[in-house]
Amino acid sequence: MSNIIDFRSGNLFDKVYEHLALPKSTLLGTRITKRMILENNDLSSSDKRLVNDVVQSVEWLNTLKAETLNIPTYITETIEYIEVAVLKVSLKIDQTNRGKLKSTAKLFHTLIPYPVILLLELNEEIAISLADKRINQADSSKLVIEHFYNSQWFDVAGLNSNEIEFLNDFTLKKVSSVNYYELYQNFISMLLALETSYILGSYSTKSSRNNNISKNKLSSSQEDKVDNSDNSLFNEMSNEEKSNLLKELTSLEAELTNIKNKLKKEVQMNEKLHLNVQARRVKQAISAIISQFV
């Protein structure tokens, strides 16, 4: 890969945002005050606490839509991708707020009525969050969230090689311009490739460039444009299928940990044998899932 950015020096947020390479035509730069969020939305008490106690500031950085970027919209009976918002949410400098990533990301994905590229900042760390949205069948004027995709917190001192490759991949220059749905799905594919890299030990840039990640949702005419050069079973899956597989793996790993903890405390030989059989079955299930990644 040419012109690789190291990302392990300087301001990480500034580097990641600059590398996104969003055209000036998409620039919005509008600050959203916490008062606006609290007064204009029907928030739960827990969400109000998030806004008041965790969030420092919010800025709507860019708006990607047909008028600002020459990429077609994508609308079906269930999907509406007419615009992508890019937001920066800065959290108050408190290390306990690192654990508020998922809840904060969920709040802002819910508040913004478009797919969002959410960049979260905490002191010198950043995280990236995306979310699939579909049309609410009960109210077609609203979108509902199907899946959340969150990175871990990144900091310049702790970046590993896989994360550096991911951050180099995470740019408008490397995603589809077929339509906004494809564009956003490509970004999601990158986050899934990063999550998979923690399991396999390497980040696959090729999977993030393939357009077949949304093969189950595109029309046949658009499917003709898909690049099927990567025959990996995992890379042929839709983002939803990849996400479900990774969730299943996480669940199985948690189950295995629970069984191992029980084994350490168990004194009955028969029960130990039973737990060992359970552990073996879970390990086999884990191996079967991992085999689909390569």
Coordinates of N, CA and C in Angstrom, one line a residue, residues 12-141:
L12 N -4.7 12.6 16.8 CA -5.3 11.4 16.0 C -6.6 11.8 15.4
F13 N -7.4 12.5 16.1 CA -8.7 12.9 15.5 C -8.5 13.7 14.2
D14 N -7.6 14.7 14.2 CA -7.4 15.5 13.1 C -6.9 14.7 11.9
K15 N -6.0 13.7 12.2 CA -5.4 12.9 11.1 C -6.5 12.0 10.5
V16 N -7.3 11.4 11.3 CA -8.4 10.5 10.8 C -9.4 11.3 10.0
Y17 N -9.8 12.5 10.5 CA -10.8 13.3 9.8 C -10.2 13.8 8.5
E18 N -9.0 14.2 8.5 CA -8.4 14.7 7.3 C -8.3 13.6 6.2
H19 N -7.9 12.4 6.7 CA -7.8 11.2 5.8 C -9.1 10.7 5.3
L20 N -10.2 11.1 5.9 CA -11.5 10.7 5.3 C -11.7 11.4 4.0
A21 N -11.0 12.5 3.8 CA -10.9 13.2 2.4 C -12.3 13.6 2.0
L22 N -13.1 14.2 2.8 CA -14.4 14.7 2.5 C -14.3 16.0 1.7
P23 N -14.9 16.2 0.5 CA -14.8 17.4 -0.2 C -15.3 18.6 0.5
K24 N -14.7 19.8 0.2 CA -15.2 21.0 0.8 C -16.7 21.3 0.6
S25 N -17.2 20.8 -0.5 CA -18.6 21.0 -0.8 C -19.5 20.3 0.2
T26 N -19.0 19.4 1.0 CA -19.8 18.7 2.0 C -19.7 19.3 3.3
L27 N -18.9 20.3 3.5 CA -18.6 20.9 4.8 C -19.8 21.6 5.3
L28 N -20.2 21.3 6.6 CA -21.3 22.0 7.3 C -20.8 22.8 8.5
G29 N -20.0 22.1 9.4 CA -19.4 22.7 10.5 C -20.4 23.4 11.5
T30 N -21.5 22.8 11.7 CA -22.5 23.4 12.6 C -22.4 22.7 14.0
R31 N -22.2 23.6 15.0 CA -22.2 23.1 16.4 C -23.6 22.9 16.9
I32 N -23.9 21.7 17.5 CA -25.2 21.4 18.1 C -25.0 21.5 19.6
T33 N -25.7 22.5 20.2 CA -25.6 22.7 21.6 C -26.3 21.6 22.4
K34 N -25.9 21.4 23.6 CA -26.6 20.4 24.4 C -28.0 20.8 24.8
R35 N -28.2 22.1 24.9 CA -29.5 22.6 25.1 C -30.5 22.3 24.0
M36 N -30.0 22.4 22.7 CA -30.8 22.0 21.6 C -31.2 20.6 21.6
I37 N -30.2 19.7 22.0 CA -30.5 18.3 22.1 C -31.6 18.0 23.1
L38 N -31.4 18.6 24.3 CA -32.3 18.3 25.4 C -33.7 18.9 25.1
E39 N -33.8 20.1 24.5 CA -35.1 20.7 24.3 C -35.9 20.2 23.1
N40 N -35.2 19.7 22.1 CA -35.9 19.3 20.9 C -36.1 17.8 20.7
N41 N -35.8 17.1 21.7 CA -35.9 15.6 21.7 C -36.5 15.1 22.9
D42 N -37.3 14.0 22.8 CA -38.0 13.4 23.9 C -37.0 12.3 24.5
L43 N -36.1 12.7 25.3 CA -35.1 11.8 25.8 C -35.5 11.1 27.1
S44 N -35.0 9.9 27.3 CA -35.2 9.2 28.6 C -34.3 9.9 29.6
S45 N -34.5 9.5 30.9 CA -33.7 10.1 31.9 C -32.2 9.7 31.8
S46 N -32.0 8.5 31.3 CA -30.6 8.0 31.2 C -29.9 8.7 30.0
D47 N -30.6 9.0 28.9 CA -30.1 9.8 27.8 C -29.8 11.2 28.2
K48 N -30.6 11.8 29.0 CA -30.4 13.1 29.5 C -29.1 13.2 30.3
R49 N -28.9 12.2 31.2 CA -27.7 12.1 32.0 C -26.5 12.0 31.1
L50 N -26.6 11.2 30.0 CA -25.5 11.1 29.0 C -25.1 12.5 28.4
V51 N -26.1 13.2 28.0 CA -25.9 14.5 27.4 C -25.3 15.5 28.4
N52 N -25.8 15.5 29.6 CA -25.4 16.4 30.6 C -24.0 16.0 31.2
D53 N -23.8 14.8 31.5 CA -22.7 14.3 32.3 C -21.5 13.8 31.5
V54 N -21.8 13.3 30.3 CA -20.7 12.6 29.5 C -20.3 13.4 28.3
V55 N -21.3 14.0 27.6 CA -21.0 14.7 26.3 C -20.4 16.1 26.6
Q56 N -19.3 16.4 26.0 CA -18.7 17.8 26.1 C -19.3 18.7 25.0
S57 N -19.2 18.2 23.7 CA -19.6 19.1 22.6 C -20.0 18.2 21.4
V58 N -20.8 18.7 20.5 CA -21.3 18.0 19.3 C -21.2 18.9 18.1
E59 N -20.6 18.4 17.1 CA -20.5 19.2 15.8 C -20.9 18.4 14.6
W60 N -21.8 18.9 13.8 CA -22.2 18.3 12.6 C -21.2 18.7 11.5
L61 N -20.2 17.9 11.2 CA -19.0 18.3 10.4 C -19.4 18.4 8.9
N62 N -20.0 17.4 8.4 CA -20.2 17.3 6.9 C -21.6 16.7 6.6
T63 N -22.1 17.0 5.5 CA -23.3 16.4 5.0 C -23.0 15.9 3.6
L64 N -23.1 14.6 3.4 CA -22.9 14.0 2.1 C -24.3 13.7 1.5
K65 N -24.7 14.4 0.5 CA -25.9 14.2 -0.2 C -25.7 14.6 -1.7
A66 N -26.7 14.4 -2.5 CA -26.6 14.6 -3.9 C -26.2 16.1 -4.2
E67 N -26.7 17.0 -3.4 CA -26.4 18.4 -3.7 C -24.9 18.8 -3.3
T68 N -24.3 18.0 -2.4 CA -23.0 18.3 -2.0 C -21.9 17.4 -2.5
L69 N -22.3 16.2 -3.0 CA -21.4 15.2 -3.5 C -22.1 14.4 -4.5
N70 N -21.5 14.3 -5.7 CA -22.2 13.7 -6.9 C -22.2 12.2 -6.8
I71 N -23.1 11.7 -5.8 CA -23.3 10.3 -5.6 C -24.8 10.1 -5.5
P72 N -25.4 9.1 -6.3 CA -26.8 8.9 -6.3 C -27.4 8.4 -4.9
T73 N -28.6 8.8 -4.7 CA -29.3 8.3 -3.5 C -29.7 6.8 -3.8
Y74 N -30.2 6.1 -2.7 CA -30.7 4.8 -2.9 C -31.9 4.6 -2.1
I75 N -33.1 4.3 -2.7 CA -34.3 4.2 -2.0 C -35.1 3.0 -2.5
T76 N -35.5 2.2 -1.6 CA -36.4 1.0 -1.9 C -37.6 1.1 -0.9
E77 N -38.4 0.0 -0.8 CA -39.5 0.0 0.1 C -39.0 -0.1 1.6
T78 N -37.8 -0.6 1.8 CA -37.3 -0.8 3.1 C -36.0 0.1 3.5
I79 N -35.4 0.6 2.5 CA -34.1 1.3 2.7 C -34.2 2.7 2.1
E80 N -33.7 3.7 2.8 CA -33.6 5.1 2.3 C -32.3 5.7 2.7
Y81 N -31.4 5.8 1.7 CA -30.1 6.4 1.9 C -30.0 7.6 0.9
I82 N -30.4 8.7 1.4 CA -30.4 10.0 0.6 C -29.4 10.9 1.1
E83 N -28.8 10.6 2.3 CA -27.9 11.5 2.9 C -27.1 10.8 4.0
V84 N -25.8 11.1 4.1 CA -25.0 10.6 5.2 C -24.4 11.7 6.0
A85 N -24.6 11.7 7.3 CA -24.1 12.8 8.2 C -22.8 12.4 8.8
V86 N -21.9 13.3 9.0 CA -20.6 13.1 9.6 C -20.6 14.0 10.9
L87 N -20.6 13.3 12.1 CA -20.6 14.0 13.3 C -19.4 13.8 14.2
K88 N -19.0 14.8 14.9 CA -18.0 14.7 15.9 C -18.6 14.9 17.3
V89 N -18.5 13.9 18.2 CA -19.0 14.0 19.5 C -17.8 13.9 20.5
S90 N -17.5 15.0 21.2 CA -16.4 15.0 22.2 C -17.0 14.7 23.5
L91 N -16.3 13.8 24.2 CA -16.8 13.4 25.6 C -15.9 14.1 26.6
K92 N -16.5 14.3 27.8 CA -15.8 15.0 28.9 C -14.6 14.1 29.3
I93 N -13.5 14.8 29.6 CA -12.3 14.0 30.0 C -12.4 13.4 31.3
D94 N -12.8 12.1 31.3 CA -13.0 11.3 32.4 C -12.9 9.8 31.9
Q95 N -11.9 9.1 32.5 CA -11.7 7.7 31.9 C -12.9 6.8 32.1
T96 N -13.8 7.1 33.0 CA -15.0 6.3 33.1 C -15.8 6.4 31.9
N97 N -15.7 7.5 31.2 CA -16.5 7.7 30.0 C -16.1 6.8 28.8
R98 N -14.9 6.2 28.9 CA -14.5 5.2 27.9 C -15.6 4.1 27.8
G99 N -16.2 3.8 28.9 CA -17.2 2.7 29.0 C -18.6 3.2 28.5
K100 N -18.7 4.5 28.1 CA -20.0 5.0 27.7 C -20.0 5.1 26.1
L101 N -19.1 4.4 25.5 CA -19.0 4.5 24.0 C -20.3 4.0 23.3
K102 N -20.7 2.8 23.7 CA -21.9 2.2 23.1 C -23.2 3.0 23.3
S103 N -23.4 3.5 24.5 CA -24.6 4.2 24.9 C -24.6 5.6 24.2
T104 N -23.5 6.2 24.1 CA -23.4 7.5 23.5 C -23.6 7.4 22.0
A105 N -23.0 6.4 21.4 CA -23.1 6.2 20.0 C -24.6 5.9 19.6
K106 N -25.2 5.0 20.4 CA -26.6 4.7 20.2 C -27.5 5.9 20.2
L107 N -27.2 6.8 21.2 CA -28.0 8.0 21.3 C -28.0 8.9 20.1
F108 N -26.8 9.1 19.5 CA -26.7 10.0 18.4 C -27.1 9.4 17.1
H109 N -26.9 8.0 17.0 CA -27.4 7.4 15.8 C -29.0 7.4 15.8
T110 N -29.6 7.4 17.0 CA -31.0 7.5 17.1 C -31.5 8.9 16.8
L111 N -30.8 9.9 17.3 CA -31.3 11.3 17.1 C -31.2 11.8 15.7
I112 N -30.2 11.4 14.9 CA -30.0 11.9 13.6 C -30.8 11.0 12.6
P113 N -31.6 11.7 11.8 CA -32.5 10.9 10.9 C -31.9 10.4 9.6
Y114 N -30.6 10.2 9.6 CA -29.8 9.7 8.4 C -28.8 8.8 8.9
P115 N -28.2 7.9 8.0 CA -27.0 7.2 8.4 C -25.9 8.1 8.8
V116 N -25.2 7.8 9.9 CA -24.2 8.7 10.5 C -22.8 8.0 10.5
I117 N -21.8 8.8 10.1 CA -20.4 8.4 10.4 C -20.1 9.2 11.6
L118 N -20.0 8.5 12.7 CA -19.9 9.1 14.1 C -18.4 9.0 14.5
L119 N -17.8 10.1 14.7 CA -16.4 10.1 15.2 C -16.5 10.7 16.7
L120 N -16.1 9.8 17.6 CA -16.1 10.2 19.0 C -14.7 10.4 19.5
E121 N -14.6 11.4 20.3 CA -13.3 11.8 20.9 C -13.3 11.9 22.4
L122 N -12.3 11.3 23.0 CA -12.2 11.4 24.5 C -10.7 11.7 24.8
N123 N -10.4 12.9 25.2 CA -9.1 13.4 25.4 C -8.3 13.2 24.1
E124 N -7.3 12.3 24.0 CA -6.6 12.1 22.8 C -6.9 10.8 22.1
E125 N -8.0 10.1 22.5 CA -8.5 8.9 21.9 C -9.7 9.2 21.0
I126 N -9.9 8.3 20.0 CA -11.0 8.4 19.2 C -11.6 7.0 19.0
A127 N -12.9 7.0 18.6 CA -13.6 5.8 18.2 C -14.5 6.1 17.1
I128 N -14.8 5.1 16.3 CA -15.7 5.3 15.1 C -16.9 4.4 15.2
S129 N -18.1 5.0 15.0 CA -19.3 4.2 15.1 C -20.2 4.4 13.9
L130 N -20.8 3.3 13.4 CA -21.7 3.3 12.3 C -23.0 2.5 12.7
A131 N -24.0 2.7 11.9 CA -25.3 2.0 12.2 C -26.1 1.9 11.0
D132 N -26.5 0.6 10.7 CA -27.5 0.4 9.6 C -28.9 0.9 10.0
K133 N -29.5 1.5 9.0 CA -30.9 2.0 9.3 C -31.8 1.6 8.1
R134 N -33.1 1.3 8.5 CA -34.1 1.0 7.5 C -35.3 1.8 7.8
I135 N -36.3 1.8 6.8 CA -37.5 2.6 6.9 C -38.4 1.9 7.9
N136 N -39.0 2.6 8.9 CA -39.9 2.1 9.8 C -41.2 1.8 9.1
Q137 N -41.6 0.5 9.1 CA -42.8 0.0 8.3 C -44.1 0.6 8.9
A138 N -44.0 1.0 10.2 CA -45.2 1.6 10.8 C -45.3 3.1 10.6
D139 N -44.2 3.7 10.2 CA -44.1 5.1 10.0 C -43.0 5.4 9.0
S140 N -43.4 5.5 7.7 CA -42.4 5.6 6.6 C -41.5 6.8 6.7
S141 N -41.9 7.8 7.5 CA -41.2 9.0 7.6 C -40.0 8.9 8.6

